[in-house]
PDB file of C-alpha atoms and ligand atoms in Angstrom:
ATOM      1  CA  UNK A   1      15.725  -6.371  -0.685  1.00 94.00           C
ATOM      2  CA  UNK A   2      13.588  -6.063   3.141  1.00 97.00           C
ATOM      3  CA  UNK A   3      14.650  -8.464   5.662  1.00 98.00           C
ATOM      4  CA  UNK A   4      12.625  -8.811   8.532  1.00 98.00           C
ATOM      5  CA  UNK A   5      14.571 -10.496  11.312  1.00 98.00           C
ATOM      6  CA  UNK A   6      12.681 -11.757  14.564  1.00 98.00           C
ATOM      7  CA  UNK A   7      10.693  -8.751  14.893  1.00 98.00           C
ATOM      8  CA  UNK A   8       8.038  -8.826  18.052  1.00 98.00           C
ATOM      9  CA  UNK A   9       5.962  -5.604  19.200  1.00 98.00           C
ATOM     10  CA  UNK A  10       4.177  -5.307  22.421  1.00 98.00           C
ATOM     11  CA  UNK A  11       1.861  -2.535  23.193  1.00 95.00           C
ATOM     12  CA  UNK A  12       0.768  -2.307  26.699  1.00 92.00           C
ATOM     13  CA  UNK A  13       1.860  -5.711  27.644  1.00 93.00           C
ATOM     14  CA  UNK A  14      -0.084  -7.064  24.367  1.00 96.00           C
ATOM     15  CA  UNK A  15       1.699  -9.017  22.130  1.00 97.00           C
ATOM     16  CA  UNK A  16       1.133  -7.271  19.005  1.00 97.00           C
ATOM     17  CA  UNK A  17       3.740  -9.123  16.391  1.00 98.00           C
ATOM     18  CA  UNK A  18       5.348 -12.780  17.451  1.00 97.00           C
ATOM     19  CA  UNK A  19       8.564 -13.222  16.346  1.00 97.00           C
ATOM     20  CA  UNK A  20       8.344 -12.308  12.222  1.00 98.00           C
ATOM     21  CA  UNK A  21      10.759 -13.295   9.829  1.00 98.00           C
ATOM     22  CA  UNK A  22      10.494 -12.385   5.985  1.00 97.00           C
ATOM     23  CA  UNK A  23      12.564 -11.268   3.115  1.00 97.00           C
ATOM     24  CA  UNK A  24      10.804  -9.223   0.315  1.00 97.00           C
ATOM     25  CA  UNK A  25      12.959  -9.194  -2.806  1.00 96.00           C
ATOM     26  CA  UNK A  26      13.408  -6.024  -4.788  1.00 95.00           C
ATOM     27  CA  UNK A  27      10.974  -5.656  -7.238  1.00 95.00           C
ATOM     28  CA  UNK A  28       8.447  -7.733  -5.749  1.00 97.00           C
ATOM     29  CA  UNK A  29       4.597  -7.162  -5.370  1.00 97.00           C
ATOM     30  CA  UNK A  30       3.776  -8.627  -1.721  1.00 97.00           C
ATOM     31  CA  UNK A  31       0.340  -8.041   0.292  1.00 96.00           C
ATOM     32  CA  UNK A  32       0.467  -8.535   3.632  1.00 96.00           C
ATOM     33  CA  UNK A  33      -3.544  -9.482   4.636  1.00 94.00           C
ATOM     34  CA  UNK A  34      -5.108 -10.427   8.109  1.00 92.00           C
ATOM     35  CA  UNK A  35      -8.100  -9.432  10.208  1.00 91.00           C
ATOM     36  CA  UNK A  36      -8.731  -6.160  11.901  1.00 93.00           C
ATOM     37  CA  UNK A  37      -6.120  -5.788  14.534  1.00 94.00           C
ATOM     38  CA  UNK A  38      -3.458  -8.582  13.347  1.00 94.00           C
ATOM     39  CA  UNK A  39      -0.635  -6.060  13.499  1.00 97.00           C
ATOM     40  CA  UNK A  40      -0.397  -5.353   9.378  1.00 97.00           C
ATOM     41  CA  UNK A  41      -0.316  -1.536   9.997  1.00 97.00           C
ATOM     42  CA  UNK A  42       2.289  -1.862  12.809  1.00 98.00           C
ATOM     43  CA  UNK A  43       4.675  -4.343  10.559  1.00 98.00           C
ATOM     44  CA  UNK A  44       4.643  -1.676   7.783  1.00 97.00           C
ATOM     45  CA  UNK A  45       5.400   1.418  10.313  1.00 97.00           C
ATOM     46  CA  UNK A  46       8.345  -0.750  11.442  1.00 98.00           C
ATOM     47  CA  UNK A  47       9.530  -1.403   8.038  1.00 97.00           C
ATOM     48  CA  UNK A  48       9.112   2.529   7.411  1.00 97.00           C
ATOM     49  CA  UNK A  49      11.179   3.181  10.666  1.00 96.00           C
ATOM     50  CA  UNK A  50       8.135   5.095  12.054  1.00 96.00           C
ATOM     51  CA  UNK A  51       8.212   2.549  15.436  1.00 96.00           C
ATOM     52  CA  UNK A  52      10.737   0.641  16.847  1.00 96.00           C
ATOM     53  CA  UNK A  53       9.831  -3.054  17.547  1.00 98.00           C
ATOM     54  CA  UNK A  54      10.517  -3.987  20.944  1.00 98.00           C
ATOM     55  CA  UNK A  55      12.879  -6.945  19.569  1.00 98.00           C
ATOM     56  CA  UNK A  56      14.378  -7.551  16.401  1.00 98.00           C
ATOM     57  CA  UNK A  57      15.069  -5.559  13.267  1.00 97.00           C
ATOM     58  CA  UNK A  58      14.279  -4.896   9.802  1.00 98.00           C
ATOM     59  CA  UNK A  59      17.005  -4.078   7.371  1.00 98.00           C
ATOM     60  CA  UNK A  60      16.252  -2.422   3.488  1.00 97.00           C
ATOM     61  CA  UNK A  61      19.232  -3.050   1.248  1.00 96.00           C
ATOM     62  CA  UNK A  62      21.492  -3.845   4.317  1.00 96.00           C
ATOM     63  CA  UNK A  63      20.325  -0.298   5.808  1.00 96.00           C
ATOM     64  CA  UNK A  64      17.980   0.457   9.146  1.00 96.00           C
ATOM     65  CA  UNK A  65      14.770   1.874   7.498  1.00 97.00           C
ATOM     66  CA  UNK A  66      15.262   5.490   8.366  1.00 96.00           C
ATOM     67  CA  UNK A  67      18.835   5.702   6.924  1.00 96.00           C
ATOM     68  CA  UNK A  68      17.494   4.186   3.776  1.00 96.00           C
ATOM     69  CA  UNK A  69      14.398   6.095   3.569  1.00 95.00           C
ATOM     70  CA  UNK A  70      16.584   9.384   3.641  1.00 95.00           C
ATOM     71  CA  UNK A  71      18.585   8.407   0.479  1.00 95.00           C
ATOM     72  CA  UNK A  72      15.794   6.439  -1.567  1.00 95.00           C
ATOM     73  CA  UNK A  73      12.689   6.977  -3.327  1.00 95.00           C
ATOM     74  CA  UNK A  74      10.078   5.638  -0.847  1.00 96.00           C
ATOM     75  CA  UNK A  75       6.264   6.396  -1.043  1.00 95.00           C
ATOM     76  CA  UNK A  76       3.736   5.455   2.143  1.00 95.00           C
ATOM     77  CA  UNK A  77       0.365   5.780   1.656  1.00 94.00           C
ATOM     78  CA  UNK A  78      -1.136   5.540   5.390  1.00 94.00           C
ATOM     79  CA  UNK A  79      -4.461   4.211   6.210  1.00 91.00           C
ATOM     80  CA  UNK A  80      -5.482   7.423   7.115  1.00 87.00           C
ATOM     81  CA  UNK A  81      -5.116  10.189   4.695  1.00 84.00           C
ATOM     82  CA  UNK A  82      -2.166  12.692   5.080  1.00 80.00           C
ATOM     83  CA  UNK A  83      -3.521  15.641   2.761  1.00 88.00           C
ATOM     84  CA  UNK A  84      -5.628  18.368   4.830  1.00 90.00           C
ATOM     85  CA  UNK A  85      -8.254  18.322   2.128  1.00 93.00           C
ATOM     86  CA  UNK A  86      -9.436  21.878   3.124  1.00 92.00           C
ATOM     87  CA  UNK A  87      -6.258  23.494   2.170  1.00 90.00           C
ATOM     88  CA  UNK A  88      -7.279  26.197  -0.922  1.00 92.00           C
ATOM     89  CA  UNK A  89      -5.491  23.943  -3.296  1.00 92.00           C
ATOM     90  CA  UNK A  90      -6.646  22.504  -6.841  1.00 95.00           C
ATOM     91  CA  UNK A  91      -5.749  18.858  -7.528  1.00 96.00           C
ATOM     92  CA  UNK A  92      -3.015  19.963  -9.962  1.00 94.00           C
ATOM     93  CA  UNK A  93      -1.469  21.945  -7.423  1.00 92.00           C
ATOM     94  CA  UNK A  94      -1.166  19.138  -4.905  1.00 92.00           C
ATOM     95  CA  UNK A  95       0.249  16.910  -7.911  1.00 93.00           C
ATOM     96  CA  UNK A  96       3.160  19.494  -7.822  1.00 90.00           C
ATOM     97  CA  UNK A  97       3.666  19.796  -4.140  1.00 84.00           C
ATOM     98  CA  UNK A  98       6.293  17.130  -2.810  1.00 72.00           C
ATOM     99  CA  UNK A  99       6.480  18.293   0.621  1.00 60.00           C
ATOM    100  CA  UNK A 100       3.016  18.620   2.672  1.00 54.00           C
ATOM    101  CA  UNK A 101       4.943  19.686   5.886  1.00 52.00           C
ATOM    102  CA  UNK A 102       3.761  23.038   7.202  1.00 50.00           C
ATOM    103  CA  UNK A 103       5.270  26.250   5.935  1.00 51.00           C
ATOM    104  CA  UNK A 104       7.015  24.293   2.931  1.00 52.00           C
ATOM    105  CA  UNK A 105       7.830  26.599  -0.005  1.00 54.00           C
ATOM    106  CA  UNK A 106       5.231  26.077  -3.277  1.00 59.00           C
ATOM    107  CA  UNK A 107       8.160  26.689  -5.728  1.00 65.00           C
ATOM    108  CA  UNK A 108       6.403  27.568  -9.207  1.00 70.00           C
ATOM    109  CA  UNK A 109       6.844  23.848 -11.050  1.00 71.00           C
ATOM    110  CA  UNK A 110       8.641  23.640 -14.772  1.00 81.00           C
ATOM    111  CA  UNK A 111       6.327  22.582 -17.551  1.00 88.00           C
ATOM    112  CA  UNK A 112       7.987  19.286 -17.604  1.00 89.00           C
ATOM    113  CA  UNK A 113       6.707  18.421 -13.820  1.00 89.00           C
ATOM    114  CA  UNK A 114       3.100  19.667 -14.762  1.00 92.00           C
ATOM    115  CA  UNK A 115       2.990  17.442 -17.846  1.00 93.00           C
ATOM    116  CA  UNK A 116       3.926  14.393 -16.132  1.00 93.00           C
ATOM    117  CA  UNK A 117       1.732  14.895 -12.797  1.00 94.00           C
ATOM    118  CA  UNK A 118      -1.217  15.615 -15.998  1.00 96.00           C
ATOM    119  CA  UNK A 119      -0.660  12.173 -17.197  1.00 95.00           C
ATOM    120  CA  UNK A 120      -0.420  10.798 -13.930  1.00 95.00           C
ATOM    121  CA  UNK A 121      -4.299  11.949 -13.118  1.00 97.00           C
ATOM    122  CA  UNK A 122      -4.903  10.871 -16.849  1.00 96.00           C
ATOM    123  CA  UNK A 123      -3.778   7.616 -15.475  1.00 95.00           C
ATOM    124  CA  UNK A 124      -6.132   7.580 -12.469  1.00 94.00           C
ATOM    125  CA  UNK A 125      -8.946   8.621 -14.697  1.00 94.00           C
ATOM    126  CA  UNK A 126      -8.904  11.753 -12.619  1.00 95.00           C
ATOM    127  CA  UNK A 127      -7.566  14.258 -15.276  1.00 96.00           C
ATOM    128  CA  UNK A 128     -10.684  15.853 -16.003  1.00 96.00           C
ATOM    129  CA  UNK A 129     -10.794  17.033 -12.281  1.00 96.00           C
ATOM    130  CA  UNK A 130      -7.096  18.626 -12.399  1.00 96.00           C
ATOM    131  CA  UNK A 131      -8.903  22.468 -11.576  1.00 96.00           C
ATOM    132  CA  UNK A 132     -11.306  21.367  -8.976  1.00 97.00           C
ATOM    133  CA  UNK A 133     -10.414  22.050  -5.505  1.00 96.00           C
ATOM    134  CA  UNK A 134      -9.363  19.496  -2.827  1.00 95.00           C
ATOM    135  CA  UNK A 135     -12.791  20.142  -0.645  1.00 96.00           C
ATOM    136  CA  UNK A 136     -14.829  19.731  -3.700  1.00 96.00           C
ATOM    137  CA  UNK A 137     -13.499  15.219  -4.317  1.00 96.00           C
ATOM    138  CA  UNK A 138     -15.286  12.351  -3.526  1.00 94.00           C
ATOM    139  CA  UNK A 139     -13.765  10.126  -1.143  1.00 92.00           C
ATOM    140  CA  UNK A 140     -12.776   7.527  -4.402  1.00 93.00           C
ATOM    141  CA  UNK A 141     -11.531  10.994  -6.381  1.00 95.00           C
ATOM    142  CA  UNK A 142      -9.451  11.916  -2.816  1.00 94.00           C
ATOM    143  CA  UNK A 143      -7.978   8.184  -2.938  1.00 93.00           C
ATOM    144  CA  UNK A 144      -7.144   8.480  -6.858  1.00 95.00           C
ATOM    145  CA  UNK A 145      -5.192  11.610  -6.041  1.00 95.00           C
ATOM    146  CA  UNK A 146      -3.255  10.016  -3.080  1.00 94.00           C
ATOM    147  CA  UNK A 147      -2.285   7.263  -5.015  1.00 95.00           C
ATOM    148  CA  UNK A 148      -1.098   9.236  -8.152  1.00 95.00           C
ATOM    149  CA  UNK A 149       0.751  11.065  -5.638  1.00 95.00           C
ATOM    150  CA  UNK A 150       2.773   8.374  -4.565  1.00 94.00           C
ATOM    151  CA  UNK A 151       3.599   7.027  -7.872  1.00 95.00           C
ATOM    152  CA  UNK A 152       5.125  10.565  -9.538  1.00 93.00           C
ATOM    153  CA  UNK A 153       8.019   9.833  -7.683  1.00 90.00           C
ATOM    154  CA  UNK A 154       8.882   6.714  -9.402  1.00 93.00           C
ATOM    155  CA  UNK A 155       9.340   5.082  -5.963  1.00 95.00           C
ATOM    156  CA  UNK A 156      11.708   2.429  -5.636  1.00 96.00           C
ATOM    157  CA  UNK A 157       9.746   0.974  -2.747  1.00 97.00           C
ATOM    158  CA  UNK A 158       5.808   1.756  -2.609  1.00 97.00           C
ATOM    159  CA  UNK A 159       4.030   1.144   0.676  1.00 97.00           C
ATOM    160  CA  UNK A 160      -0.269   1.132   0.806  1.00 97.00           C
ATOM    161  CA  UNK A 161      -2.237   0.806   3.794  1.00 96.00           C
ATOM    162  CA  UNK A 162      -5.264  -0.444   2.469  1.00 93.00           C
ATOM    163  CA  UNK A 163      -5.234   1.831  -0.779  1.00 91.00           C
ATOM    164  CA  UNK A 164      -8.902   0.626  -1.922  1.00 85.00           C
ATOM    165  CA  UNK A 165     -10.801   1.206   0.784  1.00 83.00           C
ATOM    166  CA  UNK A 166     -13.034   3.855  -0.947  1.00 83.00           C
ATOM    167  CA  UNK A 167     -12.640   2.388  -4.618  1.00 84.00           C
ATOM    168  CA  UNK A 168     -15.694   1.262  -6.827  1.00 84.00           C
ATOM    169  CA  UNK A 169     -15.297  -2.069  -8.180  1.00 83.00           C
ATOM    170  CA  UNK A 170     -13.721  -1.227 -11.859  1.00 86.00           C
ATOM    171  CA  UNK A 171     -11.179   1.307 -10.457  1.00 87.00           C
ATOM    172  CA  UNK A 172     -10.123  -1.072  -8.039  1.00 89.00           C
ATOM    173  CA  UNK A 173      -9.473  -3.605 -10.759  1.00 89.00           C
ATOM    174  CA  UNK A 174      -7.316  -0.785 -12.852  1.00 92.00           C
ATOM    175  CA  UNK A 175      -5.706  -0.093  -9.401  1.00 94.00           C
ATOM    176  CA  UNK A 176      -3.889  -3.112  -9.337  1.00 95.00           C
ATOM    177  CA  UNK A 177      -2.937  -3.102 -13.354  1.00 95.00           C
ATOM    178  CA  UNK A 178      -1.297   0.421 -12.316  1.00 96.00           C
ATOM    179  CA  UNK A 179       0.361  -1.120  -9.809  1.00 96.00           C
ATOM    180  CA  UNK A 180       1.732  -4.145 -11.994  1.00 96.00           C
ATOM    181  CA  UNK A 181       2.646  -1.595 -14.847  1.00 95.00           C
ATOM    182  CA  UNK A 182       4.761   0.309 -12.140  1.00 94.00           C
ATOM    183  CA  UNK A 183       6.821  -2.765 -11.033  1.00 95.00           C
ATOM    184  CA  UNK A 184       7.498  -3.984 -14.254  1.00 95.00           C
ATOM    185  CA  UNK A 185       8.246  -0.694 -15.606  1.00 94.00           C
ATOM    186  CA  UNK A 186      10.137   0.869 -12.833  1.00 94.00           C
ATOM    187  CA  UNK A 187      11.481  -2.225 -10.560  1.00 94.00           C
ATOM    188  CA  UNK A 188       9.562  -1.048  -7.729  1.00 96.00           C
ATOM    189  CA  UNK A 189       9.103  -3.463  -4.518  1.00 97.00           C
ATOM    190  CA  UNK A 190       5.316  -3.036  -3.456  1.00 98.00           C
ATOM    191  CA  UNK A 191       3.823  -3.829  -0.036  1.00 98.00           C
ATOM    192  CA  UNK A 192       0.246  -3.633  -0.100  1.00 97.00           C
ATOM    193  CA  UNK A 193      -1.894  -4.389   3.050  1.00 96.00           C
ATOM    194  CA  UNK A 194      -5.463  -5.211   2.206  1.00 92.00           C
ATOM    195  CA  UNK A 195      -8.385  -6.917   3.495  1.00 87.00           C
ATOM    196  CA  UNK A 196      -9.437  -7.903  -0.563  1.00 85.00           C
ATOM    197  CA  UNK A 197      -7.956 -11.567  -0.597  1.00 86.00           C
ATOM    198  CA  UNK A 198      -9.705 -12.404  -3.957  1.00 84.00           C
ATOM    199  CA  UNK A 199      -8.309  -9.083  -5.848  1.00 86.00           C
ATOM    200  CA  UNK A 200      -5.027  -9.731  -4.373  1.00 90.00           C
ATOM    201  CA  UNK A 201      -4.586 -13.146  -5.330  1.00 90.00           C
ATOM    202  CA  UNK A 202      -4.824 -12.433  -9.214  1.00 92.00           C
ATOM    203  CA  UNK A 203      -2.127  -9.773  -8.792  1.00 94.00           C
ATOM    204  CA  UNK A 204       0.384 -10.206  -6.377  1.00 96.00           C
ATOM    205  CA  UNK A 205       3.789 -12.021  -6.671  1.00 96.00           C
ATOM    206  CA  UNK A 206       3.518 -13.419  -2.968  1.00 96.00           C
ATOM    207  CA  UNK A 207       0.674 -13.087  -0.001  1.00 95.00           C
ATOM    208  CA  UNK A 208       1.874 -12.890   3.615  1.00 95.00           C
ATOM    209  CA  UNK A 209      -0.986 -13.767   6.015  1.00 93.00           C
ATOM    210  CA  UNK A 210      -0.504 -12.288   9.377  1.00 95.00           C
ATOM    211  CA  UNK A 211      -2.858 -13.030  12.435  1.00 94.00           C
ATOM    212  CA  UNK A 212      -0.275 -11.574  15.254  1.00 96.00           C
ATOM    213  CA  UNK A 213       2.038 -14.339  13.698  1.00 95.00           C
ATOM    214  CA  UNK A 214       3.360 -14.876  10.081  1.00 95.00           C
ATOM    215  CA  UNK A 215       1.122 -17.496   8.810  1.00 92.00           C
ATOM    216  CA  UNK A 216       2.172 -17.787   5.460  1.00 91.00           C
ATOM    217  CA  UNK A 217       4.206 -16.300   3.183  1.00 94.00           C
ATOM    218  CA  UNK A 218       3.182 -17.712  -0.416  1.00 92.00           C
ATOM    219  CA  UNK A 219       2.752 -17.204  -4.076  1.00 94.00           C
ATOM    220  CA  UNK A 220      -1.188 -16.993  -4.461  1.00 91.00           C
ATOM    221  CA  UNK A 221      -1.502 -20.362  -6.621  1.00 91.00           C
ATOM    222  CA  UNK A 222      -0.069 -22.486  -3.456  1.00 91.00           C
ATOM    223  CA  UNK A 223      -1.842 -21.189  -0.946  1.00 87.00           C
ATOM    224  CA  UNK A 224      -4.422 -23.064   0.923  1.00 83.00           C
ATOM    225  CA  UNK A 225      -7.551 -20.927   1.184  1.00 80.00           C
ATOM    226  CA  UNK A 226      -9.613 -22.926   3.552  1.00 79.00           C
ATOM    227  CA  UNK A 227      -7.167 -23.243   5.689  1.00 77.00           C
ATOM    228  CA  UNK A 228      -5.819 -19.711   5.273  1.00 78.00           C
ATOM    229  CA  UNK A 229      -9.365 -18.543   6.263  1.00 78.00           C
ATOM    230  CA  UNK A 230      -9.656 -20.691   9.150  1.00 78.00           C
ATOM    231  CA  UNK A 231      -6.255 -19.535  10.217  1.00 76.00           C
ATOM    232  CA  UNK A 232      -6.802 -15.586  10.058  1.00 77.00           C
ATOM    233  CA  UNK A 233     -10.505 -15.434  10.685  1.00 77.00           C
ATOM    234  CA  UNK A 234     -11.804 -18.464  12.816  1.00 73.00           C
ATOM    235  CA  UNK A 235     -14.225 -21.176  11.741  1.00 61.00           C
ATOM    236  CA  UNK A 236     -17.540 -20.788  10.196  1.00 59.00           C
ATOM    237  CA  UNK A 237     -16.062 -17.859   7.934  1.00 60.00           C
ATOM    238  CA  UNK A 238     -17.263 -17.992   4.074  1.00 61.00           C
ATOM    239  CA  UNK A 239     -15.268 -16.824   1.244  1.00 59.00           C
ATOM    240  CA  UNK A 240     -15.330 -16.382  -2.271  1.00 56.00           C
ATOM    241  CA  UNK A 241     -11.752 -15.983  -4.116  1.00 58.00           C
ATOM    242  CA  UNK A 242     -12.588 -14.456  -7.464  1.00 53.00           C
ATOM    243  CA  UNK A 243     -10.269 -15.828 -10.142  1.00 53.00           C
ATOM    244  CA  UNK A 244     -10.387 -14.791 -13.781  1.00 52.00           C
ATOM    245  CA  UNK A 245     -13.726 -15.373 -15.355  1.00 48.00           C
ATOM    246  CA  UNK A 246     -16.405 -15.959 -12.645  1.00 49.00           C
ATOM    247  CA  UNK A 247     -16.786 -19.768 -13.894  1.00 51.00           C
ATOM    248  CA  UNK A 248     -13.103 -20.273 -11.827  1.00 50.00           C
ATOM    249  CA  UNK A 249     -14.249 -18.407  -8.772  1.00 52.00           C
ATOM    250  CA  UNK A 250     -13.765 -19.843  -5.416  1.00 56.00           C
ATOM    251  CA  UNK A 251     -15.823 -20.646  -2.910  1.00 53.00           C
ATOM    252  CA  UNK A 252     -14.545 -21.803   0.951  1.00 53.00           C
ATOM    253  CA  UNK A 253     -16.631 -22.263   4.084  1.00 50.00           C
ATOM    254  CA  UNK A 254     -14.372 -23.358   6.662  1.00 48.00           C
ATOM    255  CA  UNK A 255     -17.080 -24.848   9.364  1.00 44.00           C
TER     256      UNK A 255
HETATM  257  N1  LIG B 301       0.172   3.289  19.484  1.00 71.59           N
HETATM  258  C1  LIG B 301      -0.449   2.022  19.598  1.00 71.59           C
HETATM  259  N2  LIG B 301      -0.763   1.864  20.823  1.00 71.59           N
HETATM  260  C2  LIG B 301      -1.370   0.744  21.758  1.00 71.59           C
HETATM  261  N3  LIG B 301      -1.700   0.022  20.563  1.00 71.59           N
HETATM  262  C3  LIG B 301      -1.737   0.041  19.645  1.00 71.59           C
HETATM  263  C4  LIG B 301      -0.964   0.984  19.065  1.00 71.59           C
HETATM  264  N4  LIG B 301      -1.570   1.035  17.542  1.00 71.59           N
HETATM  265  C5  LIG B 301      -1.906  -0.517  17.482  1.00 71.59           C
HETATM  266  N5  LIG B 301      -2.081  -1.046  18.710  1.00 71.59           N
HETATM  267  C6  LIG B 301      -2.724  -2.287  18.707  1.00 71.59           C
HETATM  268  O1  LIG B 301      -1.877  -3.206  18.108  1.00 71.59           O
HETATM  269  C7  LIG B 301      -3.055  -3.905  17.591  1.00 71.59           C
HETATM  270  C8  LIG B 301      -2.511  -4.236  16.278  1.00 71.59           C
HETATM  271  O2  LIG B 301      -3.038  -2.657  15.625  1.00 71.59           O
HETATM  272  P1  LIG B 301      -2.626  -2.395  13.505  1.00 71.59           P
HETATM  273  O3  LIG B 301      -3.139  -1.208  13.789  1.00 71.59           O
HETATM  274  O4  LIG B 301      -1.261  -3.127  13.327  1.00 71.59           O
HETATM  275  O5  LIG B 301      -3.998  -3.688  13.250  1.00 71.59           O
HETATM  276  P2  LIG B 301      -3.916  -3.980  11.830  1.00 71.59           P
HETATM  277  O6  LIG B 301      -3.732  -5.583  11.521  1.00 71.59           O
HETATM  278  O7  LIG B 301      -3.482  -3.054  10.873  1.00 71.59           O
HETATM  279  O8  LIG B 301      -5.459  -3.767  11.734  1.00 71.59           O
HETATM  280  P3  LIG B 301      -6.653  -3.370  10.742  1.00 71.59           P
HETATM  281  O9  LIG B 301      -7.255  -4.010   9.599  1.00 71.59           O
HETATM  282  O10 LIG B 301      -7.842  -2.931  11.860  1.00 71.59           O
HETATM  283  O11 LIG B 301      -6.497  -1.877  10.093  1.00 71.59           O
HETATM  284  C9  LIG B 301      -4.292  -3.760  17.499  1.00 71.59           C
HETATM  285  O12 LIG B 301      -4.586  -4.455  18.825  1.00 71.59           O
HETATM  286  C10 LIG B 301      -4.040  -2.156  17.948  1.00 71.59           C
HETATM  287  O13 LIG B 301      -5.228  -1.886  18.834  1.00 71.59           O
END
């Protein structure tokens, strides 16, 4: 369980997060949505112990984030890639290196690890490029490699910051299915920052709507999308929320 308690953050006298309170249960799949600059990345960085809130705190299973992360399996996919794609490595190599810090030792992996990595590449539809060099990959292929790496260690907590920016529509759908499978198989708690309201509303357990304040934290079926769009993005906004099958797509206009 992640407890976000009275978290506020101020940058250069600007209030970026205003007294956020929320609880994310173990094995819950939660999406944080909100406009650019709403504080989404800042909030997940606080959850990861990467930045300190100005006030309030986050506890993960009752522990400070850094203490929890040191003792548990946590994967984080930041918005900006953490991989140097010009390294002279192949896709399969990067899947097998856990620690990307400079000078980390690349031990020869055992057969079981290689097989596990190849299965993950297959799951992400990129087994055919396992021997390609990193510099030869497209944006979407890089994104799939990063997602695959995140899941390899079967994390208890998976935090993804806009993982679908470079993905095509078909694989975007597949990614959500993989995440739901992961949550069901390994009880993974998943926090996903996204702008993709339509897709997340079909896959996640709960949507947290953030714009400096936490405006709502609800199951997708309980969300008033017209109100949400108006609160988050202002009036005069049109949005289509795609449901299963296009007959049930909803069109929302706030003006
Ligand atoms: N290191 C920093 N120093 C000063 N201000 C910052 C810093 N990082 C973020 N901010 C500011 O905090 C606010 C929230 O930024 P944040 O990256 O959390 O937003 P976001 O919701 O993730 O946005 P986006 O959807 O554009 O990624 C923005 O106004 C941003 O300019």
